[in-house]
Amino acid sequence: MNARASFGLGNLLLFLACGCGSDENQAAARPARTDGGAADDGGLDAAPDAAPDLNLLRSPREAEDLDPDPNVVHVRLVAAPATHTIGEQQIPGFAYNGQTPGPTLRAKVGDLLRIDFENQLDEATTIHWHGANVPYAMDGVTWQTNPIEPGATFTYSFKLTHAGTFWYHPHFNSNGQVDRGLYGVLVVEDPAEPAIDDLIVVFDVWGEGDGPSGHVAAGAAMDAGGHEPTPGSAAQPQWTVNGLIGPRAVLRGGSAVRVRLLNVSTRSYLDLRWPRIRQIGSDQGLLPALAEPAAIVLAPGDRAEAEWLLGDQGFDVETAPYSLNGGAAQGPLAKALSVEVTEAAAAATAPDWPFSGRAPTPDRGTTDIVYVFTGDPYTNDWRINGEQFPNVTVEELKLNADAVIEVRNSSPTEHPFHLHGHAFEVLSVDGVAPQMRTFEDTFNVGIRGRVRVRLLADNPGDWMAHCHILDHADHGMMTVLRVLSP
Ligand code: C2O
Ligand code: CU
């Protein structure tokens, strides 16, 4: 772990005001839990005999860095079966290092990240570094390469070239393996940004993919098939936050927190609301300026960053109903988590983010590649340009091409478009340029929508381009974009 990482979230949290030392060390000394340590506050209560607060929100426990070199982060990850405790239920699944979310990997731009990975599952797997734009051989895909078999090991090793909130997950049987609990967060920090504490908030819905059948999301929230509520139904998916249902984040008044929000669900959307949202980042790090949207929609795979300037008031973070079958809908908001303030104080002042202030690139109007997304939720037949992965036409771009891709959604559901190996700038959504220059790697395309994006093809390889509704991807909605070698 580099020096910055040792800040952790600890000094913000009430229970650490009691002088218990590093939260990472505290967590590491106790047996692994599959909730990522989010509820693991044993011994941290002010009163020694008090029952531990099992619904206290904490960032997922960080991975131990095995390399003393400040520019190298070396971590061991093991994927293995695990039992998840979600609410009252015990759910069989998988985890990295016995915790879900898996260990947070924290590094800075320019660091070498090395992961010694071991597959202790009884099925093959890989790890994909979503958003981090790694060299092709490290991308964790199984296009013309084999996955990592049960009992086998693999070393992932690559340089981190840019800052942002990324995540890692299998890219083999993804819909089942991610849903069973295989995912974790990769934070790449930029030392030029203010080093304030962050809170990592990972949203998931259990039992929505082809994962465990005895799932918490059943009953009120889901139909019998474990899928999204049917269109028009008032039911909403049951969200968990770092493995907890409706947890409390207890934070100190007068502090500023960088909140990193991730939607790792395989098919459910978030439409997040809280009073006076101050959004500072999206998939690929800082926005060019502060945004103050009324809501933040996170499609599966999406991330956003916000700042909380805490004073003397708590608040709830809620999500409005939003379904891939019809976008935003009328209906009650559901509470995702609550923020409680301790040691009320004057509200923190906003950190001085090095916003670039740059305007969006104008769309020059030419198009290099068109992807038409089609499919049918009743047959679960999903295609890009009429083809189903892996039987696809490989589109090619020259190295360093400045290319425009147009994604057209001709289907009756929404699809978050995700590209490997490259970030892209959004040029327009349904013909309208964005208000702000944004770099993304996952971007939702609404029903019958049309999104134009621009990328600099500077990373040679065969890159997956797909829908991040993992059931759609596993049923064919994935293609390959080849960036040629020099
Ligand atoms: Cu997050 Cu190709 O995936
Ligand atoms: Cu899709």
XYZ file of C-alpha atoms and ligand atoms in Angstrom:
490
model
C 0.000 0.000 0.000
C 1.368 3.387 -0.809
C 1.544 6.114 1.790
C -1.726 7.730 0.825
C -3.607 4.513 1.424
C -2.849 4.493 5.084
C -5.238 7.404 5.563
C -8.086 5.002 4.934
C -11.422 6.222 6.109
C -10.529 5.628 9.708
C -10.173 9.120 11.067
C -13.587 10.064 9.760
C -15.551 7.443 11.481
C -17.089 7.688 14.876
C -15.748 4.420 16.126
C -12.218 5.412 15.328
C -12.608 8.594 17.278
C -12.341 6.197 20.209
C -8.679 5.710 19.425
C -8.655 2.190 18.040
C -5.948 2.710 15.447
C -5.917 1.638 11.845
C -9.125 0.157 10.576
C -7.263 -1.987 8.046
C -5.174 -3.593 10.738
C -8.149 -4.103 12.972
C -10.030 -5.749 10.193
C -7.143 -7.906 9.063
C -6.630 -9.341 12.523
C -10.056 -10.917 12.580
C -11.352 -13.810 10.489
C -12.381 -12.938 6.984
C -16.037 -12.278 6.423
C -17.639 -12.183 3.073
C -19.122 -8.769 3.693
C -15.819 -7.078 3.025
C -15.477 -6.077 6.626
C -18.213 -3.527 6.153
C -19.994 -4.653 9.256
C -16.922 -5.764 11.055
C -16.608 -3.352 13.908
C -16.150 -5.747 16.793
C -14.245 -4.059 19.586
C -14.700 -0.649 18.098
C -17.756 0.404 20.017
C -17.373 3.027 22.684
C -18.908 0.700 25.261
C -16.978 -2.567 25.356
C -20.014 -4.732 26.107
C -22.269 -3.186 23.501
C -23.341 -5.435 20.643
C -21.366 -4.647 17.521
C -23.210 -2.448 15.060
C -23.611 -4.829 12.161
C -25.057 -2.232 9.846
C -22.267 0.332 9.918
C -21.015 1.219 6.460
C -17.271 1.089 5.918
C -15.175 0.912 2.786
C -14.302 -2.670 1.861
C -11.117 -3.811 3.572
C -7.992 -3.079 1.540
C -5.575 -5.650 0.203
C -2.195 -5.986 1.827
C 0.644 -4.699 -0.355
C 3.420 -7.301 -0.254
C 6.029 -5.068 -1.914
C 7.790 -2.304 0.070
C 8.588 -0.400 -3.144
C 6.353 2.717 -3.029
C 5.751 2.449 -6.785
C 4.722 -1.204 -6.796
C 1.524 -2.653 -5.394
C 1.773 -6.435 -5.108
C -1.266 -8.306 -3.956
C -2.363 -11.915 -3.667
C -5.923 -12.706 -4.702
C -7.627 -16.058 -4.308
C -11.061 -16.807 -5.749
C -12.814 -19.486 -3.725
C -16.258 -20.606 -2.616
C -17.636 -18.547 0.285
C -20.834 -18.143 2.218
C -22.291 -14.667 2.143
C -24.335 -13.228 4.975
C -26.864 -10.875 3.446
C -29.408 -9.618 5.924
C -30.723 -12.726 7.664
C -29.708 -15.070 4.880
C -26.707 -17.258 4.294
C -26.058 -17.445 0.580
C -23.537 -19.798 -0.989
C -21.333 -18.051 -3.494
C -17.780 -17.072 -4.322
C -15.407 -14.420 -2.989
C -11.943 -12.986 -3.472
C -9.852 -13.542 -0.319
C -13.021 -14.477 1.559
C -14.664 -11.057 1.270
C -17.295 -9.459 -0.963
C -16.645 -6.815 -2.141
C -13.164 -8.243 -2.595
C -10.120 -6.448 -1.233
C -9.851 -2.867 -2.441
C -6.681 -2.374 -4.447
C -5.331 1.133 -3.989
C -2.472 2.543 -6.019
C -1.456 5.746 -7.738
C -0.943 6.723 -11.355
C 2.292 5.254 -12.683
C 2.414 2.392 -10.172
C 3.012 -1.163 -11.239
C 0.193 -3.411 -10.065
C 1.042 -7.082 -9.700
C -1.572 -9.631 -8.712
C -0.694 -13.221 -7.939
C -4.006 -14.890 -8.590
C -5.074 -18.398 -7.661
C -8.288 -20.041 -8.778
C -9.678 -22.209 -5.972
C -13.116 -22.422 -7.583
C -14.256 -25.626 -9.184
C -14.804 -23.770 -12.440
C -12.569 -21.723 -14.724
C -12.350 -17.954 -14.301
C -10.340 -14.812 -15.197
C -9.970 -11.296 -13.800
C -10.828 -8.284 -15.938
C -9.767 -4.789 -14.813
C -12.830 -2.793 -15.733
C -11.936 0.748 -16.781
C -8.195 0.498 -16.190
C -7.195 0.039 -19.866
C -4.454 -2.520 -19.317
C -2.353 -4.246 -22.024
C -4.347 -6.838 -23.948
C -2.587 -9.889 -22.474
C -3.648 -8.711 -18.975
C -7.271 -7.929 -19.845
C -8.701 -11.192 -18.533
C -10.798 -12.079 -21.557
C -11.082 -15.460 -23.211
C -11.196 -14.383 -26.858
C -8.636 -16.757 -28.403
C -7.065 -17.422 -24.991
C -7.963 -19.907 -22.293
C -9.382 -19.035 -18.894
C -7.612 -19.944 -15.653
C -8.603 -23.486 -14.791
C -9.524 -24.708 -11.288
C -6.376 -24.993 -9.182
C -4.312 -22.901 -11.605
C -2.538 -19.606 -10.970
C -1.861 -16.541 -13.102
C 0.088 -13.351 -12.506
C -1.480 -10.149 -13.742
C 1.012 -7.323 -13.978
C 0.602 -3.907 -15.557
C 1.207 -0.201 -15.105
C -1.650 2.021 -14.040
C -1.757 4.818 -16.556
C -4.579 7.032 -15.305
C -6.589 7.820 -12.207
C -10.122 6.723 -11.509
C -12.497 4.417 -9.690
C -12.248 1.072 -11.438
C -13.281 -2.442 -10.517
C -12.290 -6.009 -11.140
C -14.407 -9.042 -11.910
C -14.333 -12.323 -13.864
C -14.773 -12.212 -17.628
C -15.722 -15.857 -17.935
C -19.218 -17.016 -17.016
C -19.470 -13.403 -15.849
C -23.190 -13.333 -15.233
C -22.951 -16.181 -12.739
C -19.579 -15.407 -11.176
C -20.117 -11.681 -10.585
C -23.568 -12.357 -9.183
C -22.112 -14.928 -6.769
C -19.825 -12.284 -5.287
C -16.655 -12.006 -7.375
C -15.897 -8.321 -7.640
C -13.703 -5.713 -5.986
C -12.637 -2.098 -6.371
C -9.433 -0.720 -7.872
C -8.762 2.893 -6.883
C -6.046 4.688 -8.807
C -5.209 7.992 -7.183
C -3.666 11.053 -8.757
C -1.203 12.700 -6.351
C -2.149 16.072 -7.900
C -5.635 15.773 -6.382
C -6.416 16.751 -2.773
C -5.743 13.743 -0.555
C -8.997 13.663 1.366
C -10.526 10.511 2.801
C -12.713 8.455 0.567
C -15.662 6.180 1.163
C -16.108 3.327 -1.292
C -19.752 2.432 -1.810
C -20.446 -0.702 -3.850
C -24.062 -1.332 -4.810
C -25.218 -4.822 -5.718
C -28.388 -6.874 -5.990
C -28.030 -10.497 -4.972
C -29.521 -13.341 -6.951
C -30.266 -11.426 -10.104
C -27.939 -13.179 -12.539
C -27.859 -16.922 -12.923
C -26.383 -16.942 -9.424
C -27.645 -18.623 -6.262
C -31.296 -19.569 -6.277
C -32.001 -19.014 -2.584
C -31.516 -15.319 -2.986
C -32.469 -12.378 -0.802
C -33.730 -10.478 -3.746
C -36.653 -12.860 -4.113
C -40.073 -12.188 -2.750
C -41.215 -8.615 -2.910
C -38.455 -7.395 -5.114
C -38.079 -9.995 -7.799
C -40.167 -12.363 -9.808
C -39.754 -16.097 -9.419
C -37.033 -16.256 -12.018
C -34.781 -13.996 -9.983
C -35.000 -11.277 -12.575
C -35.946 -7.651 -12.546
C -39.497 -6.823 -11.601
C -41.772 -6.936 -14.603
C -42.400 -3.577 -16.268
C -45.085 -1.622 -14.496
C -44.741 -3.521 -11.245
C -43.998 -1.379 -8.212
C -41.422 -3.836 -6.854
C -37.817 -2.729 -6.737
C -34.670 -4.787 -6.507
C -33.229 -5.221 -3.007
C -29.942 -3.339 -3.058
C -27.036 -4.074 -0.791
C -24.290 -1.565 -0.040
C -20.912 -3.184 0.634
C -22.941 -6.287 1.453
C -25.308 -4.552 3.899
C -28.978 -3.688 3.561
C -29.694 -0.014 4.266
C -26.510 0.618 6.281
C -25.567 3.743 8.244
C -22.453 5.700 7.406
C -21.375 7.592 10.528
C -19.155 10.508 9.565
C -17.711 13.486 11.364
C -19.200 16.952 10.918
C -16.797 19.411 9.332
C -15.150 16.745 7.170
C -15.176 16.432 3.393
C -15.478 12.928 1.971
C -14.777 11.741 -1.550
C -17.494 9.176 -2.205
C -16.781 6.558 -4.838
C -20.013 4.950 -6.006
C -20.032 1.731 -8.032
C -22.874 -0.306 -9.473
C -21.656 -3.900 -9.810
C -25.095 -5.415 -10.203
C -25.439 -7.601 -13.254
C -28.676 -6.049 -14.509
C -30.148 -3.443 -12.148
C -29.939 0.337 -12.441
C -29.575 2.938 -9.708
C -31.127 6.393 -9.883
C -29.495 7.954 -6.818
C -30.802 11.016 -4.999
C -29.685 12.928 -1.940
C -29.935 16.595 -1.033
C -27.714 18.894 -3.120
C -25.664 16.348 -5.047
C -22.124 17.529 -5.810
C -20.693 15.189 -8.442
C -16.957 15.451 -9.080
C -16.180 12.390 -11.190
C -17.507 9.627 -13.400
C -16.064 6.368 -14.773
C -12.684 7.817 -15.633
C -11.903 10.146 -12.759
C -12.579 13.840 -12.280
C -15.138 15.662 -14.397
C -13.926 18.925 -15.994
C -16.006 20.876 -13.446
C -18.318 20.322 -10.510
C -21.737 19.021 -11.561
C -24.872 19.472 -9.481
C -27.353 17.037 -11.019
C -30.720 16.232 -9.471
C -29.885 12.502 -9.633
C -27.078 10.173 -10.653
C -28.096 7.217 -12.794
C -25.662 4.329 -12.598
C -26.128 1.536 -15.117
C -24.564 -1.868 -14.380
C -20.778 -1.358 -14.439
C -20.974 2.439 -14.021
C -19.183 4.561 -11.441
C -19.480 8.122 -10.164
C -17.650 10.207 -7.601
C -19.205 12.831 -5.355
C -18.138 15.005 -2.456
C -20.002 15.156 0.826
C -19.322 18.363 2.743
C -20.539 17.307 6.157
C -21.890 19.780 8.658
C -24.537 19.101 11.270
C -27.157 17.296 9.177
C -27.421 13.687 8.172
C -29.336 12.586 5.108
C -30.496 9.513 3.227
C -29.224 8.295 -0.109
C -32.190 6.937 -2.018
C -32.732 5.310 -5.376
C -35.726 5.859 -7.608
C -37.290 3.041 -9.615
C -35.410 2.487 -12.863
C -35.536 -0.636 -14.989
C -33.709 -1.765 -18.060
C -37.166 -2.548 -19.405
C -38.330 1.034 -19.403
C -35.903 3.465 -17.835
C -37.096 5.783 -15.104
C -40.513 4.983 -13.700
C -42.991 6.466 -11.274
C -42.880 4.982 -7.829
C -41.595 5.400 -4.318
C -37.916 5.981 -3.646
C -36.084 3.270 -1.744
C -33.505 4.081 0.910
C -30.063 2.733 -0.029
C -28.122 4.036 2.970
C -28.237 6.769 5.556
C -25.526 9.220 6.513
C -25.316 10.228 10.159
C -23.171 13.079 11.332
C -21.327 13.013 14.598
C -19.558 15.999 16.172
C -21.745 18.509 14.337
C -19.714 21.358 12.937
C -19.817 24.012 10.264
C -20.018 22.353 6.864
C -16.655 21.470 5.363
C -15.400 23.644 2.552
C -15.094 22.034 -0.863
C -11.689 20.563 -1.681
C -9.818 22.345 -4.439
C -10.152 19.729 -7.206
C -7.889 20.369 -10.210
C -10.826 20.486 -12.648
C -9.653 20.927 -16.230
C -12.518 23.185 -17.300
C -12.281 21.759 -20.823
C -15.288 21.902 -23.127
C -16.671 18.829 -24.934
C -15.069 18.013 -28.281
C -17.401 19.003 -31.121
C -18.706 16.072 -33.145
C -17.061 16.229 -36.572
C -19.931 14.175 -37.966
C -18.005 11.272 -39.467
C -18.410 7.722 -38.186
C -15.854 4.918 -38.238
C -17.857 2.094 -36.686
C -21.568 1.571 -36.088
C -22.818 -0.943 -33.536
C -26.510 -1.741 -33.734
C -27.833 -3.443 -30.594
C -30.828 -5.689 -31.130
C -32.534 -8.363 -29.116
C -35.607 -9.677 -27.478
C -36.139 -10.035 -23.730
C -38.569 -12.905 -24.279
C -36.203 -15.119 -26.262
C -33.034 -13.730 -24.583
C -31.432 -13.501 -28.007
C -29.070 -10.504 -28.015
C -26.922 -9.266 -30.894
C -24.597 -6.537 -32.113
C -24.858 -5.889 -35.867
C -26.894 -9.071 -36.134
C -24.072 -11.227 -34.738
C -23.535 -13.130 -31.503
C -20.218 -13.479 -29.761
C -17.915 -15.253 -30.497
C -19.108 -15.481 -34.112
C -18.470 -11.845 -34.865
C -16.925 -9.610 -37.492
C -13.805 -8.020 -36.032
C -13.751 -4.306 -36.829
C -10.247 -2.827 -37.094
C -8.752 0.531 -36.228
C -5.218 1.684 -36.990
C -3.034 2.366 -33.985
C -3.596 5.929 -32.756
C -6.666 6.397 -34.924
C -8.996 9.112 -33.692
C -12.214 7.174 -34.170
C -15.926 7.726 -33.720
C -18.238 4.861 -32.770
C -21.983 5.184 -32.996
C -24.061 2.851 -30.844
C -27.683 2.476 -31.906
C -30.115 0.677 -29.679
C -32.873 -0.875 -31.776
C -34.149 -3.083 -28.984
C -36.879 -2.702 -26.360
C -34.472 -2.585 -23.373
C -31.633 -0.316 -22.294
C -28.001 -1.407 -22.680
C -24.880 -0.009 -20.980
C -22.196 -0.018 -23.695
C -18.755 -0.977 -22.353
C -15.471 -0.938 -24.258
C -12.260 -2.578 -23.075
C -8.786 -1.089 -23.400
C -9.860 2.508 -23.967
C -11.815 5.290 -22.360
C -14.059 7.218 -24.698
C -15.468 10.715 -24.788
C -19.217 11.042 -25.218
C -19.939 13.240 -28.259
C -23.706 13.102 -28.231
C -26.736 11.333 -26.824
C -29.697 11.171 -29.188
C -28.127 13.963 -31.216
C -27.499 16.291 -28.287
C -23.961 17.100 -27.123
C -23.342 16.666 -23.388
C -23.159 19.783 -21.248
C -19.817 18.723 -19.914
C -16.839 16.871 -21.389
C -17.050 13.335 -20.009
C -14.798 10.324 -20.326
C -16.418 6.984 -19.750
C -15.853 3.310 -20.295
C -19.472 2.298 -19.627
C -22.321 4.402 -20.959
C -26.004 3.673 -21.021
C -27.862 3.692 -24.322
C -31.567 4.198 -23.802
C -34.337 2.323 -25.564
C -34.183 3.306 -29.257
C -31.308 5.600 -28.269
C -28.236 6.651 -30.236
C -24.919 7.516 -28.592
C -21.792 8.713 -30.395
C -18.415 8.339 -28.706
C -14.874 9.196 -29.681
C -11.727 7.329 -28.732
C -8.029 7.531 -29.380
C -7.113 3.963 -30.341
C -3.745 3.937 -28.597
C -3.841 0.451 -27.046
C -3.219 -2.412 -29.495
C -5.271 -5.564 -28.984
C -8.581 -7.304 -29.534
C -10.921 -5.391 -27.283
C -14.317 -6.569 -26.152
C -17.172 -4.156 -26.813
C -20.349 -5.301 -25.111
C -23.430 -4.674 -23.095
C -22.727 -4.672 -19.335
C -26.025 -6.326 -18.541
C -24.108 -9.526 -18.102
C -26.946 -11.798 -19.112
C -27.126 -9.940 -22.430
C -23.347 -10.200 -22.897
C -23.370 -13.910 -22.074
C -26.162 -14.384 -24.627
C -24.234 -12.827 -27.476
C -24.288 -9.035 -27.077
C -20.531 -8.692 -27.350
C -18.170 -8.015 -30.226
C -14.452 -7.393 -30.829
C -12.741 -4.139 -31.795
C -9.192 -4.727 -32.998
C -6.626 -1.959 -32.606
C -3.766 -2.889 -34.893
C -0.167 -3.125 -33.721
C 2.394 -0.712 -35.187
Cu -16.857 -5.056 -16.654
Cu -16.135 -6.636 -20.359
O -16.544 -5.948 -18.463
Cu -27.887 -5.236 -22.908
